[in-house]
Coordinates of C-alpha atoms in Angstrom, one line a residue:
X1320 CA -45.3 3.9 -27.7
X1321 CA -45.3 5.0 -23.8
X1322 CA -41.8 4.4 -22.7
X1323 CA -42.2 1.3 -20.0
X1324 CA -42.1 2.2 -16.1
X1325 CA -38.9 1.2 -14.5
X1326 CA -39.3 0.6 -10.8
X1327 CA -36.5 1.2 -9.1
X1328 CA -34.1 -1.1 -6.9
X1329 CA -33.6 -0.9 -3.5
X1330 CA -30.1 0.0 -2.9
X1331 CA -28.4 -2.5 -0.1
X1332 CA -25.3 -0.4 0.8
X1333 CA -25.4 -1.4 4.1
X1334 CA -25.7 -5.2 3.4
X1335 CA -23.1 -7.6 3.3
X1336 CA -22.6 -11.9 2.0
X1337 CA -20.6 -13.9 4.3
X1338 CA -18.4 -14.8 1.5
X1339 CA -17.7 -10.8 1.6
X1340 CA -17.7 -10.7 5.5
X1341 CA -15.1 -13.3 5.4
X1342 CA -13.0 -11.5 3.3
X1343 CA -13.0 -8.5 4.9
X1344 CA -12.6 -10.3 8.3
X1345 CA -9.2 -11.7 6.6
X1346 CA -5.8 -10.6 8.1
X1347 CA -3.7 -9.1 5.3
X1348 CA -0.5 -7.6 6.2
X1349 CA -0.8 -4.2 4.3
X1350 CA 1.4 -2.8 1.8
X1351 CA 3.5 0.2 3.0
X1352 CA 3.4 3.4 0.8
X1353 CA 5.9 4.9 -1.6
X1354 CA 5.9 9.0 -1.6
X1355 CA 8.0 11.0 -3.3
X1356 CA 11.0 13.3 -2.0
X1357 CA 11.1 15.8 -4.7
X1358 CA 14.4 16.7 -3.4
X1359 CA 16.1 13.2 -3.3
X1360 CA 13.8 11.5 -6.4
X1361 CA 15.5 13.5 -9.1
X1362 CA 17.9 16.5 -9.5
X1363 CA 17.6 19.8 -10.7
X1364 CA 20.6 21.3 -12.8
X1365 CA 21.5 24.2 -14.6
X1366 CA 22.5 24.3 -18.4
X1367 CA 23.9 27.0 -20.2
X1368 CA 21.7 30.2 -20.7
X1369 CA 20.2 29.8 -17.2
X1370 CA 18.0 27.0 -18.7
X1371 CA 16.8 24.7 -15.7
X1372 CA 17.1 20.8 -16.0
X1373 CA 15.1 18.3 -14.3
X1374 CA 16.4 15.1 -14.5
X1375 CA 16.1 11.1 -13.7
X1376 CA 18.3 8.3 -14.6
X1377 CA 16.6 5.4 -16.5
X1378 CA 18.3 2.4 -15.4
X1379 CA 15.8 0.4 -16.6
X1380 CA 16.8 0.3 -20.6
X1381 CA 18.9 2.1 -23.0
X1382 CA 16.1 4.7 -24.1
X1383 CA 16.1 8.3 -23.5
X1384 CA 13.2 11.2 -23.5
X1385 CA 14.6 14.5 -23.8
X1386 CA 12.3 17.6 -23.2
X1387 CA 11.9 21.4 -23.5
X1388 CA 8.9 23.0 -22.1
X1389 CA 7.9 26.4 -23.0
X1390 CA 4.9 27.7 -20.6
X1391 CA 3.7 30.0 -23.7
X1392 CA 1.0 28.1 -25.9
X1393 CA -2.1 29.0 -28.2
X1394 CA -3.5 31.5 -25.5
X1395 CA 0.1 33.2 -26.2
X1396 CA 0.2 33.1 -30.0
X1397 CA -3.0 31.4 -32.0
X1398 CA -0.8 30.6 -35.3
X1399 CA 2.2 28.7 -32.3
X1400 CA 0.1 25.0 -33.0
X1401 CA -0.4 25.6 -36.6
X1402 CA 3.7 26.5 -36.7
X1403 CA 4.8 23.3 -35.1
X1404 CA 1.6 21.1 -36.8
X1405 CA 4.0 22.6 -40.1
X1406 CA 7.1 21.4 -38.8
X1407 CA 6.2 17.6 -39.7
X1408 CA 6.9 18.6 -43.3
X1409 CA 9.7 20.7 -43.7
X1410 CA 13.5 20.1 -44.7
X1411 CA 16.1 22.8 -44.0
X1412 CA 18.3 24.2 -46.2
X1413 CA 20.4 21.3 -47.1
X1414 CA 18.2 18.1 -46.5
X1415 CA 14.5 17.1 -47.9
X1416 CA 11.7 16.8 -46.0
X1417 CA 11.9 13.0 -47.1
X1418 CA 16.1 12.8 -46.1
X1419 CA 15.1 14.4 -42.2
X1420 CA 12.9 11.7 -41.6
X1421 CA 14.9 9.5 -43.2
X1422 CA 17.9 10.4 -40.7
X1423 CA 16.2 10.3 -37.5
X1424 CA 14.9 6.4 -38.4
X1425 CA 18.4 5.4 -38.5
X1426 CA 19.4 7.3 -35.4
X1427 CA 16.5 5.1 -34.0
X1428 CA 14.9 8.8 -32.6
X1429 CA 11.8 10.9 -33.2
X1430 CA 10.3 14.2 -32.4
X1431 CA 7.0 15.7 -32.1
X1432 CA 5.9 19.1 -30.7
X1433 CA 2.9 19.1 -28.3
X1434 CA 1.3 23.1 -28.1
X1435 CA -1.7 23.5 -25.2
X1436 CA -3.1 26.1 -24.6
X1437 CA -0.4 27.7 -22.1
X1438 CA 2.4 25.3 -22.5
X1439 CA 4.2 23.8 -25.3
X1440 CA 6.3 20.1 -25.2
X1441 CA 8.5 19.6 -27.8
X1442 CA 10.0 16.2 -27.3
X1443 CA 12.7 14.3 -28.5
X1444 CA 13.3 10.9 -27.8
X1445 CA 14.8 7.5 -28.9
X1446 CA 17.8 5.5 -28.5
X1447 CA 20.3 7.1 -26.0
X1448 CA 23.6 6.6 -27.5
X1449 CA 22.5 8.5 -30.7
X1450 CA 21.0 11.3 -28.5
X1451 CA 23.7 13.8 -29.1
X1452 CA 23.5 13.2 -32.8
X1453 CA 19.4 13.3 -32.9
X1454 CA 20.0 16.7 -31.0
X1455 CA 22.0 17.5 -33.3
X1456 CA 19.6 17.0 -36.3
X1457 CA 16.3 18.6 -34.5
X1458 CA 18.2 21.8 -33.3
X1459 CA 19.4 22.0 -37.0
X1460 CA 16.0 21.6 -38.0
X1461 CA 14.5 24.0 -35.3
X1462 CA 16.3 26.7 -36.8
X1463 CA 16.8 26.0 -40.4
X1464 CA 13.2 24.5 -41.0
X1465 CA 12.6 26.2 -44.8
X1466 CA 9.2 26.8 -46.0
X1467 CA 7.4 24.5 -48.4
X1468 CA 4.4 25.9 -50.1
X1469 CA 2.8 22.7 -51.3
X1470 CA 3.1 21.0 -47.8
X1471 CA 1.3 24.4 -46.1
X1472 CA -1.6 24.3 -48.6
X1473 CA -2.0 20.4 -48.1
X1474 CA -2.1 21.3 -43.9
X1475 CA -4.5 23.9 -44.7
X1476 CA -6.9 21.8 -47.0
X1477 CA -6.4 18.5 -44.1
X1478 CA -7.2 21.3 -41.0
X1479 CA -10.4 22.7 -42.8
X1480 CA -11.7 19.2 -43.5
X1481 CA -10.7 18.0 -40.0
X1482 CA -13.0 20.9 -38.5
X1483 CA -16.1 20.4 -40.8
X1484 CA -15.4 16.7 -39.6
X1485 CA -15.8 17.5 -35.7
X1486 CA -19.2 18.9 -36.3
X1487 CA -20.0 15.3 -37.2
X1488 CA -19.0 14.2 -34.2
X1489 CA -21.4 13.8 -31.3
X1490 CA -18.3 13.9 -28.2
X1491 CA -16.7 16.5 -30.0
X1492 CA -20.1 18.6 -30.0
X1493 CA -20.3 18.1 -26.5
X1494 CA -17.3 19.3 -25.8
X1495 CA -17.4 22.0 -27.1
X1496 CA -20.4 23.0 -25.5
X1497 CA -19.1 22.3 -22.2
X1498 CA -16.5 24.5 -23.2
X1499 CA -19.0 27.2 -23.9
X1500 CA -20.5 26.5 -20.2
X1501 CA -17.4 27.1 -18.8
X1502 CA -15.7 30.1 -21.0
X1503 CA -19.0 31.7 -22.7
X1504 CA -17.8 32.4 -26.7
X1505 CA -14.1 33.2 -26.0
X1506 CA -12.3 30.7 -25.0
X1507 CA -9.1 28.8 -25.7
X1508 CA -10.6 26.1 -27.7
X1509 CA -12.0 29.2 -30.8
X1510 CA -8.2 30.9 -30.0
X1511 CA -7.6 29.3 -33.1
X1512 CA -6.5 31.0 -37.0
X1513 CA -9.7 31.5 -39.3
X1514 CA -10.2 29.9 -42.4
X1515 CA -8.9 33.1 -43.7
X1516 CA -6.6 33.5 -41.8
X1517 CA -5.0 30.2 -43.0
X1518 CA -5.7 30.4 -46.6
X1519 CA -3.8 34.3 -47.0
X1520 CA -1.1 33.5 -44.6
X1521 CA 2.3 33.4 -46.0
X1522 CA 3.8 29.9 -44.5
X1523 CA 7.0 32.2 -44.1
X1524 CA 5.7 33.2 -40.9
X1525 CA 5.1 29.9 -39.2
X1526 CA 8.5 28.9 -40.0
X1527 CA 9.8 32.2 -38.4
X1528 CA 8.3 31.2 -34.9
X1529 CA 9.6 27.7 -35.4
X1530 CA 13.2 29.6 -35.6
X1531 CA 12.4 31.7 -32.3
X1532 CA 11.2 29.2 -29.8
X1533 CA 14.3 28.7 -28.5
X1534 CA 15.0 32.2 -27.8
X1535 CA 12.6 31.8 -25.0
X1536 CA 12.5 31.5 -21.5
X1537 CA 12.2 27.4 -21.1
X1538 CA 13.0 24.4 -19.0
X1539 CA 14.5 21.4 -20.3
X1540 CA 13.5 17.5 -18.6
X1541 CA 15.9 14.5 -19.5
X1542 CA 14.8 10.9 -18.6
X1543 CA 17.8 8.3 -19.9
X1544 CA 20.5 6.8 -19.0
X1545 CA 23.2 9.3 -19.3
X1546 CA 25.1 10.5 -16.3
X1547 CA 24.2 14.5 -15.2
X1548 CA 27.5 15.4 -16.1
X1549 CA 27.8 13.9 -19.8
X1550 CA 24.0 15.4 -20.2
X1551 CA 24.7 19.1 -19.3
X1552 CA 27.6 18.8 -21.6
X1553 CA 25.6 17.6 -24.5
X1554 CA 23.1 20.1 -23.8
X1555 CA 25.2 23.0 -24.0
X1556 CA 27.3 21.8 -27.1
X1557 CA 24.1 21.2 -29.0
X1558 CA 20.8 23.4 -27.7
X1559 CA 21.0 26.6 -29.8
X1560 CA 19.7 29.3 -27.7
X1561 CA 20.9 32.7 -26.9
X1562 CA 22.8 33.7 -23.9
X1563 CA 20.2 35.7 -23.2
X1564 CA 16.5 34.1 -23.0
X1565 CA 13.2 36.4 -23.8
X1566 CA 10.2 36.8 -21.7
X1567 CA 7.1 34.5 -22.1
X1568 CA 4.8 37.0 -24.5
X1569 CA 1.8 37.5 -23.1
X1570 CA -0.7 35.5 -23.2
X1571 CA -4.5 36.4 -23.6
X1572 CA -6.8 34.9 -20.5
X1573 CA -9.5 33.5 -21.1
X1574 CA -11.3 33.5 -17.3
X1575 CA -14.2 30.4 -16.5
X1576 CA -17.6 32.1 -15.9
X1577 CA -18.7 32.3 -12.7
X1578 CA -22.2 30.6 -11.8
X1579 CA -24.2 33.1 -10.4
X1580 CA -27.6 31.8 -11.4
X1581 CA -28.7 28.7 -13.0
X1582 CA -29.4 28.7 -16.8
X1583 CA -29.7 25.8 -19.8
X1584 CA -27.3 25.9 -22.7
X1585 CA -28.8 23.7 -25.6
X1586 CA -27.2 22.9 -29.1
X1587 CA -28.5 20.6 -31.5
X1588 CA -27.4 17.1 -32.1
X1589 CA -30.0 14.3 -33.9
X1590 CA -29.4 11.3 -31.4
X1591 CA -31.6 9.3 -29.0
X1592 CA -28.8 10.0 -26.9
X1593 CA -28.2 13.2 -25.2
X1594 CA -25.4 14.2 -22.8
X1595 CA -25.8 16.7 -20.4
X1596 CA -23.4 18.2 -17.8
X1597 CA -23.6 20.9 -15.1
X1598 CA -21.2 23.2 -14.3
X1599 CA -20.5 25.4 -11.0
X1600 CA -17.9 27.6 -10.6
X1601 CA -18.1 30.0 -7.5
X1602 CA -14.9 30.9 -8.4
X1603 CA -13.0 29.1 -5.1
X1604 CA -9.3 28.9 -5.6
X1605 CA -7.2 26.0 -5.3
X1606 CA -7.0 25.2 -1.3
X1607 CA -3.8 22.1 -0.3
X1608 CA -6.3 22.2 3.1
X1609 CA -9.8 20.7 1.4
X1610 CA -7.7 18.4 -0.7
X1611 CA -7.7 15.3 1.1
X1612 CA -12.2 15.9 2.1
X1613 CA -12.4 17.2 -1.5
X1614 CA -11.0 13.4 -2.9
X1615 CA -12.6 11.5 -0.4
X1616 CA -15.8 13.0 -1.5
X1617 CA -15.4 12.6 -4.8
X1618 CA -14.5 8.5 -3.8
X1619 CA -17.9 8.2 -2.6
X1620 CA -20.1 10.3 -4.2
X1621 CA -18.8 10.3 -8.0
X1622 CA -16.6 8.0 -8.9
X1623 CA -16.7 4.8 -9.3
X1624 CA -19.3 1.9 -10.1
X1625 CA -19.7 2.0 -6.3
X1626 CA -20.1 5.6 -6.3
X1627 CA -23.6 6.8 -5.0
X1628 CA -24.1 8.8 -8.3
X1629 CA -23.6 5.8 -10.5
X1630 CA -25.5 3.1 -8.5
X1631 CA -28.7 5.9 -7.9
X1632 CA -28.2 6.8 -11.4
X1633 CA -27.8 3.8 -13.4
X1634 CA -28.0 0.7 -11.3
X1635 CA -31.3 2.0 -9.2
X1636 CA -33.3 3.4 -11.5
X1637 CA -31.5 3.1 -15.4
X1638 CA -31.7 6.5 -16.1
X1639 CA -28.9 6.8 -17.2
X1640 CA -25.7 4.9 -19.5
X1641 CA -23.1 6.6 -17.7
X1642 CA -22.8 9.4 -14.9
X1643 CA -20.4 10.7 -12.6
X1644 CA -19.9 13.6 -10.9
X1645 CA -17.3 15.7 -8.9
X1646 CA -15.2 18.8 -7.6
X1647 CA -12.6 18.9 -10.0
X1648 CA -9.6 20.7 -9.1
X1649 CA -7.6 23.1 -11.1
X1650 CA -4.7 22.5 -13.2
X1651 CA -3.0 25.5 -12.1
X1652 CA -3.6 27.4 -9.0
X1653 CA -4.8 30.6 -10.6
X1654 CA -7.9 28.8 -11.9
X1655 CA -10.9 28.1 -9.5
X1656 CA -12.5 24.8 -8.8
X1657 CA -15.3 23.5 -10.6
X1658 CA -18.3 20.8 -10.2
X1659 CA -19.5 18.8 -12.8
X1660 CA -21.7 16.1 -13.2
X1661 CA -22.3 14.4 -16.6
X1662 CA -25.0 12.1 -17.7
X1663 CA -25.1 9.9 -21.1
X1664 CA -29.4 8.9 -21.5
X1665 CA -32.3 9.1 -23.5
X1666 CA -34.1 12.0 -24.6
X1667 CA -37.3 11.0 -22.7
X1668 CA -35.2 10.5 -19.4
X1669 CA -33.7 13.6 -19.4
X1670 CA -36.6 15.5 -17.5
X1671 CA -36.7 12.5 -15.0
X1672 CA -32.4 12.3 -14.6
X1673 CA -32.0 15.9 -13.8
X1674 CA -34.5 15.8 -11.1
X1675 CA -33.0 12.6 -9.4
X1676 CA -29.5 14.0 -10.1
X1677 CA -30.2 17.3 -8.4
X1678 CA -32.1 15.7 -5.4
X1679 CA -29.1 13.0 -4.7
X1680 CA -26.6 16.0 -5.1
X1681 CA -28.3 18.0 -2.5
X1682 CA -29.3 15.4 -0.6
X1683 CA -27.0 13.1 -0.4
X1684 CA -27.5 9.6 0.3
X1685 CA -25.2 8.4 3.1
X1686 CA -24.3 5.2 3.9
X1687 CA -21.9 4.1 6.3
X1688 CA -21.2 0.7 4.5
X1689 CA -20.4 2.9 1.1
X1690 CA -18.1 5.1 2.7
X1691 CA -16.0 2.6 4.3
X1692 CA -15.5 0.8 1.0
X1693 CA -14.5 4.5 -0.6
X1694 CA -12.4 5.0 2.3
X1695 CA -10.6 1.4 1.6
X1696 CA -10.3 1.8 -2.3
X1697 CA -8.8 5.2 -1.8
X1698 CA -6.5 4.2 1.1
X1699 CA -5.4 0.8 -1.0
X1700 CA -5.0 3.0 -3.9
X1701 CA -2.5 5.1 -2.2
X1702 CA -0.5 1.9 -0.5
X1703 CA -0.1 0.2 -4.1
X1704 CA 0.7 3.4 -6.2
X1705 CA 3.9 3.6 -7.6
X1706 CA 5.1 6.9 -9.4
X1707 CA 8.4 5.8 -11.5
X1708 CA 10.7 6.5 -13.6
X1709 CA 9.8 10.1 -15.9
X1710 CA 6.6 10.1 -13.9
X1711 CA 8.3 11.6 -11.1
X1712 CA 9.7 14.8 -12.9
X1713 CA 5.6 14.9 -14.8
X1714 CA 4.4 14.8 -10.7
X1715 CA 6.9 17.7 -9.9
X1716 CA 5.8 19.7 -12.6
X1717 CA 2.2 19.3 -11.6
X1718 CA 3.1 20.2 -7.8
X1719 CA 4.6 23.5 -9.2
X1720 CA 1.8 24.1 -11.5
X1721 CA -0.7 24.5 -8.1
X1722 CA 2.5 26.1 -6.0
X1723 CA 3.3 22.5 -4.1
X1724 CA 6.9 21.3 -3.1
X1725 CA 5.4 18.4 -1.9
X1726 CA 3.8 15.2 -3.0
X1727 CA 0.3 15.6 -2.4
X1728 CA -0.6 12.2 -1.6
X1729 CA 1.5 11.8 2.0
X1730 CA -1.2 14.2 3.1
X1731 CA -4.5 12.4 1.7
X1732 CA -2.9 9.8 2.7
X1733 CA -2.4 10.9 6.4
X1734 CA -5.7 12.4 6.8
X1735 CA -8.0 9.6 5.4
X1736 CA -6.8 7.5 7.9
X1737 CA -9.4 9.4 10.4
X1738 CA -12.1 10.7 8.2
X1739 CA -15.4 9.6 8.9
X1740 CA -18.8 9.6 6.9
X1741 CA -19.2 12.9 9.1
X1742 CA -16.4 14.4 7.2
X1743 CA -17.7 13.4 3.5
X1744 CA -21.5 15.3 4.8
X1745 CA -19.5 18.1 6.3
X1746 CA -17.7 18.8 3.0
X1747 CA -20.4 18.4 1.1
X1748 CA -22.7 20.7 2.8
X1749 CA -20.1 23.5 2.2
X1750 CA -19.0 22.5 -0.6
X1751 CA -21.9 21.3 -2.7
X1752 CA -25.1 21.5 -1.9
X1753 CA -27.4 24.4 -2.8
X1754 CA -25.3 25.3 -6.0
X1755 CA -26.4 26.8 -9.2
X1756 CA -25.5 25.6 -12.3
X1757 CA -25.3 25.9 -15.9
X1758 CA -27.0 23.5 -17.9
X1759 CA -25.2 22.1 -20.7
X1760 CA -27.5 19.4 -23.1
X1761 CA -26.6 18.3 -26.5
X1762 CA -29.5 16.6 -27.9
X1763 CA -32.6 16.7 -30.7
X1764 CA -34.8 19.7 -29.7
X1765 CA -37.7 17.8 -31.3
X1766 CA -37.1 14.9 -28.8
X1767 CA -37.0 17.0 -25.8
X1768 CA -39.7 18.2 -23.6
X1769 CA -38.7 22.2 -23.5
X1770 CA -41.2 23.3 -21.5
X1771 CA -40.5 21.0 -18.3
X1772 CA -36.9 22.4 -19.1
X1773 CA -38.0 25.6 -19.1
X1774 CA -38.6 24.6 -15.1
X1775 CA -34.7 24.4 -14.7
X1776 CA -33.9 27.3 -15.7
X1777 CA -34.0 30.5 -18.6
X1778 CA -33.1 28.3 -21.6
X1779 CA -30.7 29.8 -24.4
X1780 CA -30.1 28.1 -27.8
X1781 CA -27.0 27.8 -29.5
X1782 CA -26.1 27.2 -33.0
X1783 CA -23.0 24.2 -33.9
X1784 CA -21.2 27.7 -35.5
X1785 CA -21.7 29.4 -31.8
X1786 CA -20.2 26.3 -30.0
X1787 CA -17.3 25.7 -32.3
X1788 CA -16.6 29.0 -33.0
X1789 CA -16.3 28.7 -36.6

């Protein structure tokens, strides 16, 4: 059956109701601000060993959150997630797995350790009065954890089936294609310990790194109610770590590709569906100066359902279920910045969705109406925002990660006071039109009309074992 002909709307960006004129015509006395003063919002301390502190009272409640971050991850050590995924089961030499957990519910506390790829969380928290005893228990486990064969060959069995269950999975297909586009077939996310690897290892040795974490280099963040004084002192009765702290091993780097040309990545994925995503990289490092034109493009051109990309792409002309689209920047400053666009539609609209999404990329719709209701949302966004409590230390750490002593905002804020529609174009002309991409679609082969996609670009196929790596 020929798919129906959808005619599309007529986009009245520039119109407005007199129940909306009204409003807008309204005198509202606006709400002021609230930055942040990295150097008045929380402290920074020094425990024993060198190890820096961050910390901020809660004087909200008697709960604490107590936090050593380790900027070493998978990309340092592949088996350093398994290690601490095997640290949910063990005992130590004189308590049960069963009698650890056991303990910490009385002390009202818990513990889970979070690897990434370059950085690894492992968090205590709970009720504060029993911190210093919770600490107590988790350093003892840290560095007393004892192996236990049964548990290890359960984890191994529950990871394998948990792997052969993501190729089910239609998102987790995607991403990992995505993460193809972005890395080609090394990358952080296939970093990880072959089924080989996990079946022959002797669980000795994951229990071995669990005993050395503390031995390195680290920074410790405290969010509770205890005083900086009484914290520094239970820190250095209780944290077992060496006077003298090793180096972060080195890590392998695994670099984004840069987009020289434009080319189609396909893998295979039986679905009416498809997603799709381009990626550009020309390799353009993090910049504090294009920050504030960078977001207030992104505001009007992909964000939200009054972004041009989702009204042209859905609204307009239903092409697609969802898009969006954007300069994303990086987490860390070493990494460049990338566009993406993403689409969720049908097979037979894929042809059709690409060509609009390319054209209103390009050529960019502007509309004067659009951009002041971007400029508002962002603006309103920044005068109600509140960053509290532990979010303060989390937005420090993210200001360091890109080299930032500052809160970023106080400058978006500052400069989208003045920007103009101008601006937006002006970015965007530098920024991102004429790009080329990589293609990344997920979707039925059969369903797809290959030789219009040929049109896009050289086309390369990959197989679910390419994208996932195993």
């Amino acid at each position: 059956m020929a798919k129906p002909t959808i005619t599309p709307i007529v986009m009245n960006r520039d119109v407005a109701s007199d129940f909306l004129k009204e409003i807008q015509n309204s005198n509202v006395k606006p709400i002021e601000p609230v930055f942040l003063d990295f150097k008045k919002d929380l402290s920074q301390l020094k425990a024993k060993s060198g190890i820096p502190v961050l910390y901020k009272q809660n004087t909200s409640n008697d709960l604490f959150q107590l936090i050593y971050v380790f900027d070493m991850g998978n990309n340092n050590d592949k088996a350093l997630g398994t290690a601490f995924d095997y640290i949910d089961y063990l005992g130590t030499s004189d308590m049960t797995p069963e009698q650890v957990k056991s303990e910490f519910y009385r002390l009202a506390c818990n513990f889970r350790v979070s690897p990434g790829n370059e950085r690894t969380y492992v968090v205590l928290s709970g009720l504060n009065e029993n911190m210093p005893e919770a600490m107590k228990l988790f350093e003892k486990l840290m560095a007393d954890a004892q192996v236990n064969k049964e548990a290890y060959t359960n984890m191994v069995a529950d990871i394998l089936k948990s792997r052969k269950d993501a190729k089910l999975n239609q998102m987790q297909n995607f991403r990992r294609l995505m993460n193809y586009g972005m890395y080609g077939p090394k990358s952080p996310a296939t970093n990880i310990l072959t089924e080989t690897e996990l079946q022959t290892m002797d669980p000795q040795e994951l229990t071995d790194r669990i005993h050395n974490q503390n031995s390195y280099k680290h920074r410790i963040m405290y969010y509770g109610p205890t005083s900086e004084k009484e914290l520094l002192a239970i820190i250095n009765k209780n944290h077992q770590a060496p006077k003298k702290l090793k180096e972060i091993p080195v890590g392998n780097e695994f670099p984004r590709l840069e987009t020289p040309v434009t080319k189609v990545l396909i893998s295979p994925y039986e679905a009416k569906q498809i997603y799709m995503t381009q990626l550009s990289n020309r390799g353009e490092k993090f910049d504090p100066m294009i920050e504030p034109s960078r977001q207030m493009y992104n505001e009007y051109f992909g964000g939200g359902m009054n972004s041009i990309v989702f009204q042209e792409m859905r609204e307009s002309r239903g092409l697609a279920y969802s898009a969006w689209a954007g300069l994303n920047r990086p987490s860390y400053s070493k990494y460049p910045y990338l566009l993406q666009t993403q689409i969720a539609t049908q097979n037979d609209k894929m042809i059709d969705a690409i060509k609009v999404f390319n054209d209103i990329i390009d050529n960019m719709p502007e509309s004067e109406a659009a951009f002041q209701l971007a400029k508002e949302a962002l603006i309103a966004r920044l005068r109600t925002e509140r960053i509290t409590k532990s979010d303060i230390i989390w937005s420090y750490i993210n200001a360091q990660d890109l080299g930032q002593n500052v809160d970023s905002r106080i400058k978006l804020y500052n400069d989208a006071q003045s920007m103009t529609l101008k601006d937006v174009i002006n970015f965007q002309n530098k920024w991102v039109k004429g790009r080329t991409y990589t293609y990344c679609i997920l979707g039925d082969k059969k369903e797809l009309d290959m030789e219009k996609l040929k049109e896009v670009g050289p086309i390369q196929e990959l197989t679910q074992e390419e994208i996932f790596g195993y």
